[in-house]
CSV table of C-alpha atoms in Angstrom, one decimal:
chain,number,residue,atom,x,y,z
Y,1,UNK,CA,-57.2,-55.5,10.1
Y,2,UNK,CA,-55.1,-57.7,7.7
Y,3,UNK,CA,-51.0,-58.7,8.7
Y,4,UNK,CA,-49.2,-58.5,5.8
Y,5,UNK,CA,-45.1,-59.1,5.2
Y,6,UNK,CA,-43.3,-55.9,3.4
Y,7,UNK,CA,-40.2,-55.4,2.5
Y,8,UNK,CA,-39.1,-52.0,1.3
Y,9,UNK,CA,-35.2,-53.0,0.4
Y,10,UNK,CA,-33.9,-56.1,-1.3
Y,11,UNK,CA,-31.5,-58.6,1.0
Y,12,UNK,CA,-31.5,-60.9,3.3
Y,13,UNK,CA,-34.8,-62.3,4.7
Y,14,UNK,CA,-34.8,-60.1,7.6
Y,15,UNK,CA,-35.5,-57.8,5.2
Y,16,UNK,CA,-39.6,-58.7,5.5
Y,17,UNK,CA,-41.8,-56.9,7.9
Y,18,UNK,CA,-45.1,-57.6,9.6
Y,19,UNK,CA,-47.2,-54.7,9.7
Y,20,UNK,CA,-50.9,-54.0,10.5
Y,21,UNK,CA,-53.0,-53.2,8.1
Y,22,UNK,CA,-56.4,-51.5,7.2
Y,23,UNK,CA,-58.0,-53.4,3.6
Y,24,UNK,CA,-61.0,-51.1,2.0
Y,25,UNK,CA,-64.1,-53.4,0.7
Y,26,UNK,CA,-63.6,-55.0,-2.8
Y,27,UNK,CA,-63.8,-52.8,-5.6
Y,28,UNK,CA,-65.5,-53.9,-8.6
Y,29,UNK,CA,-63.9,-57.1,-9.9
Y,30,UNK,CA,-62.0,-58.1,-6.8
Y,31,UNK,CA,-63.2,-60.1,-3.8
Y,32,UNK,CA,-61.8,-59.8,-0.1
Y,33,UNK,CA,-60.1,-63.0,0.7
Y,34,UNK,CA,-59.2,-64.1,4.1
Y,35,UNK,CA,-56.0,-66.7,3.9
Y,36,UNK,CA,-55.7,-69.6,5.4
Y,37,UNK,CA,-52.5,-70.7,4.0
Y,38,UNK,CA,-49.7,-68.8,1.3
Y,39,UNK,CA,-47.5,-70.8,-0.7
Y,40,UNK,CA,-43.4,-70.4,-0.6
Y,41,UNK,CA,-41.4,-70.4,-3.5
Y,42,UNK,CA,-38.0,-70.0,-4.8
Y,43,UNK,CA,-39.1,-66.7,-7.1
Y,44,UNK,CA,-40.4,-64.7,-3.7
Y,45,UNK,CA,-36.7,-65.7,-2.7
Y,46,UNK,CA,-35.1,-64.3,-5.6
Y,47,UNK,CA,-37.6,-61.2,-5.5
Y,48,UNK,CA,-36.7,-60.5,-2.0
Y,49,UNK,CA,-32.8,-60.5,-3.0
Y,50,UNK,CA,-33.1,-58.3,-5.8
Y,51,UNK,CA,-32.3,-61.4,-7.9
Y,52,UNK,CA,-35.4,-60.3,-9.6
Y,53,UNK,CA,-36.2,-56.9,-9.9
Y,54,UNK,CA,-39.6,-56.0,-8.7
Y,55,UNK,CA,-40.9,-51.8,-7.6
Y,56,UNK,CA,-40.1,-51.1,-3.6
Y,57,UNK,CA,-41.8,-51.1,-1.2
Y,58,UNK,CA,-43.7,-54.4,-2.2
Y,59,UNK,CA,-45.3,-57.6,-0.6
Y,60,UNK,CA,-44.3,-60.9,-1.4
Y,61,UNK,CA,-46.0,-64.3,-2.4
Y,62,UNK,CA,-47.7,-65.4,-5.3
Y,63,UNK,CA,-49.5,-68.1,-3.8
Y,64,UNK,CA,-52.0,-68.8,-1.7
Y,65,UNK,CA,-55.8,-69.6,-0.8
Y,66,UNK,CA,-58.6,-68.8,2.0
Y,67,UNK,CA,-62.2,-68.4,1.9
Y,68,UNK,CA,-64.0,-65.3,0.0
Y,69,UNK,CA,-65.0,-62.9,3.1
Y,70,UNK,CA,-67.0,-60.4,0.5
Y,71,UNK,CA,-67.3,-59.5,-3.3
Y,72,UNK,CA,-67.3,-56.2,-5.3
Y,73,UNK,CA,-69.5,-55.1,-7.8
Y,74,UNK,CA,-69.5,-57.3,-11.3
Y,75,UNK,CA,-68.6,-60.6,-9.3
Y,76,UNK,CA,-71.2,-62.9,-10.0
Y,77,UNK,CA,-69.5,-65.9,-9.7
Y,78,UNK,CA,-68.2,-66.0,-6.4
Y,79,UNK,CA,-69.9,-65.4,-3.0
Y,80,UNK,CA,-68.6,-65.0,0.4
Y,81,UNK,CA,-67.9,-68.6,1.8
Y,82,UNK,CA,-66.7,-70.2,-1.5
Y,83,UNK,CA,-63.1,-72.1,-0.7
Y,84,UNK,CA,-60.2,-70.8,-3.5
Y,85,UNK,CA,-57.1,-70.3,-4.6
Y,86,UNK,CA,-54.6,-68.7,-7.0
Y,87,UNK,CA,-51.3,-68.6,-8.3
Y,88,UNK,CA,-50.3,-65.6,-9.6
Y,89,UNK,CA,-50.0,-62.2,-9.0
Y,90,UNK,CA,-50.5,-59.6,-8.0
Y,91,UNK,CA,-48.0,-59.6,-6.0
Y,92,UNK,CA,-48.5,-59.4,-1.2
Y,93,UNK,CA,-49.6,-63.2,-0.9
Y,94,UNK,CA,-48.1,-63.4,2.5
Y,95,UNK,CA,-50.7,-61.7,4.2
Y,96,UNK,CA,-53.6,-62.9,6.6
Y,97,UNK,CA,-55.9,-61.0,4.3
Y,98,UNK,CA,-55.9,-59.2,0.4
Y,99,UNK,CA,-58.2,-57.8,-1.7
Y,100,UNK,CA,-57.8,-60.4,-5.2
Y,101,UNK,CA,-58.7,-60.2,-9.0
Y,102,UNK,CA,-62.0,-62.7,-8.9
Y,103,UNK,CA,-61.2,-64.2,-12.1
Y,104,UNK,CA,-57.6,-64.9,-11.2
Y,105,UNK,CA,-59.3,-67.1,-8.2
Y,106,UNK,CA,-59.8,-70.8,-8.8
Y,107,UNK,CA,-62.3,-72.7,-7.0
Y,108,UNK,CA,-61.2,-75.4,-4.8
Y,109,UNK,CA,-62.6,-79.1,-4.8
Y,110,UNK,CA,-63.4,-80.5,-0.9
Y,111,UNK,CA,-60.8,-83.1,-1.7
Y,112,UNK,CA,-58.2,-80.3,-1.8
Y,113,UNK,CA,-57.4,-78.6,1.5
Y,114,UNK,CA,-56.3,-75.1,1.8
Y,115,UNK,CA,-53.0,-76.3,3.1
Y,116,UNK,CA,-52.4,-78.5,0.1
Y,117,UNK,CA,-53.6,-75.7,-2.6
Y,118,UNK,CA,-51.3,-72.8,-1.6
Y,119,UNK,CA,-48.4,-75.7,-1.6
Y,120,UNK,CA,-48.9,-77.2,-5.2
Y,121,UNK,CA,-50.7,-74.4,-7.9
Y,122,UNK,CA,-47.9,-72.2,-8.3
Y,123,UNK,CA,-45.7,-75.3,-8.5
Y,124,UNK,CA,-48.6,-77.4,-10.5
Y,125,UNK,CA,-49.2,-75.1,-13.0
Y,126,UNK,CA,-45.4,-74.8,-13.2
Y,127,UNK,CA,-44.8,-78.5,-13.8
Y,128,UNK,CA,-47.8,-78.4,-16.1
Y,129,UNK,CA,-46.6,-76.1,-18.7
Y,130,UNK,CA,-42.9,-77.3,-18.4
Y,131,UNK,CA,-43.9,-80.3,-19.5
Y,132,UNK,CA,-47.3,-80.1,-21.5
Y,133,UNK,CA,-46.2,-76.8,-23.2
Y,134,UNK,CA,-42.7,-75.8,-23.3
Y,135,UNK,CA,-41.4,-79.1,-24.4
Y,136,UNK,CA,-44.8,-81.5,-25.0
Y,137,UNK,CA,-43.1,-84.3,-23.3
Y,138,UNK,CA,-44.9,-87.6,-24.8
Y,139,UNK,CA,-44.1,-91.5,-24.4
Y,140,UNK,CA,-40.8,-92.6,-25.0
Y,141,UNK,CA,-39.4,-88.8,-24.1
Y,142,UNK,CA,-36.4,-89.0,-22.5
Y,143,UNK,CA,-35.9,-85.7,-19.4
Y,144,UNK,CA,-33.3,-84.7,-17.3
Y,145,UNK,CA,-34.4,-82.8,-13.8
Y,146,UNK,CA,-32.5,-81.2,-11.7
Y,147,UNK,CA,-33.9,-80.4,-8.5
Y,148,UNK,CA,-35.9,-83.6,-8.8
Y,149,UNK,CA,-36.3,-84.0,-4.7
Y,150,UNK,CA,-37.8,-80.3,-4.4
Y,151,UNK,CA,-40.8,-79.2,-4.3
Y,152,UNK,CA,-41.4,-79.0,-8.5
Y,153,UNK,CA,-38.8,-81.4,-9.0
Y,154,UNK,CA,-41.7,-84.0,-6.9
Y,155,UNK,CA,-44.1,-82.3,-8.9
Y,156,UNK,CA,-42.6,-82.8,-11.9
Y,157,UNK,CA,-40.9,-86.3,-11.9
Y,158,UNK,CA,-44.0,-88.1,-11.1
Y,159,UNK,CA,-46.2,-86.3,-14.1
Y,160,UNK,CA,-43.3,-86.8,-16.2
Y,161,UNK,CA,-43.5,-90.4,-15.4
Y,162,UNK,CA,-47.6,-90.6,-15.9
Y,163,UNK,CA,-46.8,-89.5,-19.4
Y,164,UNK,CA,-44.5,-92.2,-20.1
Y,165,UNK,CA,-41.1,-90.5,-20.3
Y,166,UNK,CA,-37.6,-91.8,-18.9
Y,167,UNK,CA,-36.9,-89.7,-16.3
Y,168,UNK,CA,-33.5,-88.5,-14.9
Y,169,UNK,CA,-33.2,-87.1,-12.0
Y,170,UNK,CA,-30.3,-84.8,-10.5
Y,171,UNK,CA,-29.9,-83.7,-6.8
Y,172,UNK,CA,-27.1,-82.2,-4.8
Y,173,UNK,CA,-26.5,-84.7,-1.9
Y,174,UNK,CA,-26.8,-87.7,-1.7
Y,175,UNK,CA,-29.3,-87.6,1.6
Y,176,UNK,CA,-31.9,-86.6,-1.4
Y,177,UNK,CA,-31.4,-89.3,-3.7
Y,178,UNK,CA,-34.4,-91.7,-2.0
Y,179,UNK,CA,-36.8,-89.1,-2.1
Y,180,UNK,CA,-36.3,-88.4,-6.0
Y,181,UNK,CA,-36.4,-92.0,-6.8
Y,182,UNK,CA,-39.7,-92.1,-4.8
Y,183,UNK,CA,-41.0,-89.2,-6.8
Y,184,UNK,CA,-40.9,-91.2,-9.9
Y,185,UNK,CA,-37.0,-91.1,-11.5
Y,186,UNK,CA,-35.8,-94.0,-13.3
Y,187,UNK,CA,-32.0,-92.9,-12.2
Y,188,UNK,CA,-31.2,-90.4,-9.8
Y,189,UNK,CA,-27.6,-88.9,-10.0
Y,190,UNK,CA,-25.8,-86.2,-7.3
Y,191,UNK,CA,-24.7,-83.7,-9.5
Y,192,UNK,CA,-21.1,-83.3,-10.3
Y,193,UNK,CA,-20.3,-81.2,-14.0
Y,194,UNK,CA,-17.4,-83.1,-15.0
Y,195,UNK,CA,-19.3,-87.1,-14.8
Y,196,UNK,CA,-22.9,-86.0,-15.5
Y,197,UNK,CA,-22.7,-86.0,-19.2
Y,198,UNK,CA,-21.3,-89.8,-19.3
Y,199,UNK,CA,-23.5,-91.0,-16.5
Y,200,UNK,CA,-26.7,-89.6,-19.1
Y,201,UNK,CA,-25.2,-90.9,-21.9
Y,202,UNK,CA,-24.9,-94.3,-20.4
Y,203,UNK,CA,-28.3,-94.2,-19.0
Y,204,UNK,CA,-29.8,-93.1,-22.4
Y,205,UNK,CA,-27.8,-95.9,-24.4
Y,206,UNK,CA,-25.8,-93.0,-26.1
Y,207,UNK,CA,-29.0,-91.2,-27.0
Y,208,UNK,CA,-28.3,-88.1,-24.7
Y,209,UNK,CA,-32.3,-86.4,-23.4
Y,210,UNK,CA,-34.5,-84.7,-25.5
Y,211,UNK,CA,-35.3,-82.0,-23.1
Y,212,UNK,CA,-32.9,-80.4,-20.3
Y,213,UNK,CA,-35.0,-79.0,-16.9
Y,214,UNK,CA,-32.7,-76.7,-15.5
Y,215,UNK,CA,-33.2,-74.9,-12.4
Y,216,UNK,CA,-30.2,-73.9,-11.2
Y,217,UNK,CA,-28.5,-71.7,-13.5
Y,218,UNK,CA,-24.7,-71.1,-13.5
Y,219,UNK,CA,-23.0,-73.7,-12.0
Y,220,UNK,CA,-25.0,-76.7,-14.1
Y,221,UNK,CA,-25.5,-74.6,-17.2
Y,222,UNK,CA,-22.9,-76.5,-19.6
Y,223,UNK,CA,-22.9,-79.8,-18.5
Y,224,UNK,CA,-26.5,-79.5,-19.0
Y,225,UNK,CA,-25.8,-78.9,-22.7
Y,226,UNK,CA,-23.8,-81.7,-22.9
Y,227,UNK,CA,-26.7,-84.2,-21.6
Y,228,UNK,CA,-28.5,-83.0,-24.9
Y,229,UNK,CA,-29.1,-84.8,-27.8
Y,230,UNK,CA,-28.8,-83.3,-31.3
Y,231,UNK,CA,-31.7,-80.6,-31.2
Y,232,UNK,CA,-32.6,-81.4,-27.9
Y,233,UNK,CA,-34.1,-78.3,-25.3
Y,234,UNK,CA,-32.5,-76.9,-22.8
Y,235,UNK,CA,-35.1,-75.4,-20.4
Y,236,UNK,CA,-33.3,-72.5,-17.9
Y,237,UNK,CA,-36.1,-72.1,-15.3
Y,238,UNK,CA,-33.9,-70.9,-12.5
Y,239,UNK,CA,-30.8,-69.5,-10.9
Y,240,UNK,CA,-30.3,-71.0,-7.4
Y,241,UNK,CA,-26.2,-70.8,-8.2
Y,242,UNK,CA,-26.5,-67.9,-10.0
Y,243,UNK,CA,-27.7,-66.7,-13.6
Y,244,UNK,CA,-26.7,-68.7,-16.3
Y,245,UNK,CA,-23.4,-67.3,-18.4
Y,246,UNK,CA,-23.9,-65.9,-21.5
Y,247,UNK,CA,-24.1,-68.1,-24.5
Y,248,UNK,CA,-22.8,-67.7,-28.0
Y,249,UNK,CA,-25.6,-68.8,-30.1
Y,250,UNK,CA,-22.4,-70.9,-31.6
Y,251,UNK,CA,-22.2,-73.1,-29.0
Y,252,UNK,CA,-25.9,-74.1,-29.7
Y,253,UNK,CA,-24.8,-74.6,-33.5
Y,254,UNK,CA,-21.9,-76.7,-32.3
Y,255,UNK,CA,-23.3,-78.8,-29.2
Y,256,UNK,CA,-26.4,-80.0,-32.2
Y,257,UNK,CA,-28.3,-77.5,-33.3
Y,258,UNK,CA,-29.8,-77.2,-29.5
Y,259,UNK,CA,-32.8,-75.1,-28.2
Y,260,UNK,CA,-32.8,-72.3,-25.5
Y,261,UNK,CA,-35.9,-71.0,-24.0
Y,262,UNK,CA,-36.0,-69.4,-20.8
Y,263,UNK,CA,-39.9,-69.3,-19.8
Y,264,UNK,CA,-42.2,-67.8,-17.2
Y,265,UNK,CA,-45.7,-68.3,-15.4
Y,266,UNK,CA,-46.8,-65.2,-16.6
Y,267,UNK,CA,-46.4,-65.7,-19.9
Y,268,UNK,CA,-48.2,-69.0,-20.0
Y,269,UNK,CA,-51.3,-67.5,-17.9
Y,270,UNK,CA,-51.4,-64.0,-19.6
Y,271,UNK,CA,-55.3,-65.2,-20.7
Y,272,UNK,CA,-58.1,-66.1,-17.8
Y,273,UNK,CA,-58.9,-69.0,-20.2
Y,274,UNK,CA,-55.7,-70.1,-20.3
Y,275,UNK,CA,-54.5,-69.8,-16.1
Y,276,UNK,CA,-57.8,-71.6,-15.4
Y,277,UNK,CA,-57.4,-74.2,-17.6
Y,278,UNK,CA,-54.1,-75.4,-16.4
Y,279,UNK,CA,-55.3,-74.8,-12.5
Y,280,UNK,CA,-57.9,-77.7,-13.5
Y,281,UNK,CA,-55.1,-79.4,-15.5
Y,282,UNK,CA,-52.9,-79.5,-12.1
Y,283,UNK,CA,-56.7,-80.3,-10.2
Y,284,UNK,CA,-57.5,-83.4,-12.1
Y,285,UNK,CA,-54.1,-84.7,-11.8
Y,286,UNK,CA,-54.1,-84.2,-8.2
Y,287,UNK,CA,-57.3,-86.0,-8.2
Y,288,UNK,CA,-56.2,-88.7,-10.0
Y,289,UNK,CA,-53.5,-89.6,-8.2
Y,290,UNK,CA,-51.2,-88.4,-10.8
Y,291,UNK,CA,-48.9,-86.1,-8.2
Y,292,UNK,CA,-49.5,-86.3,-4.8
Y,293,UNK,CA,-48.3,-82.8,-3.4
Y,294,UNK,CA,-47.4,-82.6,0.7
Y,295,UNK,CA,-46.4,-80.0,2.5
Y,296,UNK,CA,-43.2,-80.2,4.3
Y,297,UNK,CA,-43.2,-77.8,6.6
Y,298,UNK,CA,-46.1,-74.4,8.0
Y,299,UNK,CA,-44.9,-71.9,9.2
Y,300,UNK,CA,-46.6,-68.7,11.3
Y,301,UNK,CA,-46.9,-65.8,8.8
Y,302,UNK,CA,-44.6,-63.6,11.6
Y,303,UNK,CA,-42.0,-66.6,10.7
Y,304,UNK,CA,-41.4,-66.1,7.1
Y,305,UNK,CA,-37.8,-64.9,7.3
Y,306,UNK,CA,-37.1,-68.6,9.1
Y,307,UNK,CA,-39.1,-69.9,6.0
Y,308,UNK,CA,-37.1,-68.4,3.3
Y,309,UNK,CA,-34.0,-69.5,5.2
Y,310,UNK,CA,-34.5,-72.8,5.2
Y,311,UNK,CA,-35.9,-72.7,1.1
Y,312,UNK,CA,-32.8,-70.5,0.1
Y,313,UNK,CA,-30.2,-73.0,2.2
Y,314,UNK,CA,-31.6,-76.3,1.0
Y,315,UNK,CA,-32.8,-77.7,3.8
Y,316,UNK,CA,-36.9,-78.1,2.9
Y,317,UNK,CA,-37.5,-81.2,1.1
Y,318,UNK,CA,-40.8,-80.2,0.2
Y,319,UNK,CA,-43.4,-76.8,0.2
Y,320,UNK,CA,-43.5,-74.6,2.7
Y,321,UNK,CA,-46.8,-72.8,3.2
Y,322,UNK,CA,-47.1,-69.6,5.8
Y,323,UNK,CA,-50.4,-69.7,8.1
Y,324,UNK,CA,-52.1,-66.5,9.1
């Protein structure tokens, strides 16, 4: 009997239900997994609230790891006992139990605790494309990140720094301002639209970033474009004000010739080959001490509406995981 959080309306987090539930043995391909910890993240929010459209009635959670309880037929690779994790979908990763692709597991070194893994792959392999793929960020790159005492903003501010770029950070109080700087930021600036573009041009030496990190969406959206330099990227990776306005690809044309891109996980783990190789990207940098991922704060699977209140009002400074 597995517990498993449903929701079968979007709104607010009471929305999500605990029911009981009967799992059938692995089919062919998939393995039973029994959880020990699921990862939070801002997307469940936004899926919950209808922000982004998924079918109803659904789970939640694309995050999370355990220990392999059984295999199907055609897994060869796996065998009950092994430690792993994943982070992807499909989709019902708050649940004490799931039946689980095989391939779309990753296998867990001892040095990396099931706590620690259902808090950093979703945000790892996050962090690792942002910065490896979307924008190839290099020595002498110069980022701006909002967000930069989250969760990924942690994540990504200290890898940014590893590979040698200036880093910017940008926060919304000032309580958070420490914790980015300790995360790896050169300068670390509470947000305010109508100063931010002079306080990166002064920190820059005129030069304006290269690349834009951008996860809140409407209300940061244009002074964001104004912290660019001349064919500089603006990354959109989120919408914690709201969705980003509507642009007029003239206002690219006139702020420099910028770039837009708006990506996803999905679309940079669509291959096996390519989801496991940046799960072992995030691994090694874990290992070497290149992000140090912490959980902030576990909470009981039964508690995930308290969970999601806490992410969606801004008071976790770190992941959240849910324990069975």
């Amino acid at each position: 009997m597995a517990h498993v959080i449903r929701i079968y309306s979007a709104g607010a987090p009471e929305v999500m239900q605990l029911e009981a539930l009967d799992l059938p043995p692995p089919g062919p391909g998939e393995v039973l997994l029994e959880q020990t910890a699921m990862g939070v993240n801002p997307l469940d929010v936004n899926q919950r609230k209808g922000l982004v459209p998924i079918a109803l009635p659904s789970g939640l959670g694309l995050e999370g790891a355990g220990i392999v309880a059984a295999v199907g037929t055609g897994v060869s690779d796996l065998k009950p006992g092994d430690r792993v994790g994943y982070a992807t979908g499909p989709l019902g990763g708050y649940a004490s139990a799931r039946l689980f692709p095989a391939d779309r597991l990753v296998r867990l070194p001892d040095a990396v605790g099931d706590d620690v893994a259902a808090s950093v792959l979703f945000k790892g392999i996050t962090a690792q494309y942002l910065l490896k793929t979307t924008a190839q960020v290099k020595q002498g790159s110069r980022v701006l990140i909002y967000g930069a005492a989250g969760a990924l903003g942690q994540l990504m501010c200290a890898w940014a720094t590893h590979l040698g770029a200036q880093v910017l950070g940008v926060v919304s109080k000032p309580a958070s301002v420490e914790r980015a700087k300790a995360a790896g930021c050169d300068q670390v600036f509470v947000f305010d639209a109508q100063s931010l573009p002079s306080q990166v041009m002064q920190a820059t030496q005129g030069c304006k970033v290269d690349v834009v990190y951008d996860s809140i969406g409407k209300d940061t959206f244009f002074a964001s474009l104004d912290c660019l330099r001349p064919r500089g990227l603006m990354v959109s990776l989120g919408a914690t004000s709201g969705q980003p306005p509507a642009v007029d690809p003239g206002v690219l044309n006139a702020k420099g010739s910028l770039f837009l891109t708006r990506p996803s996980l999905a679309a940079h783990t669509a291959t096996i080959e390519e989801y496991q190789r940046r799960a072992q990207d995030v691994l090694d940098a874990i290992a070497g001490g290149i992000i140090q991922p912490r959980v902030w704060k576990s909470y009981a699977l039964k508690d995930a509406a308290a969970a999601h209140a806490d992410l969606e009002q801004g008071r976790s400074q770190g992941s959240i995981i849910l324990t069975p």
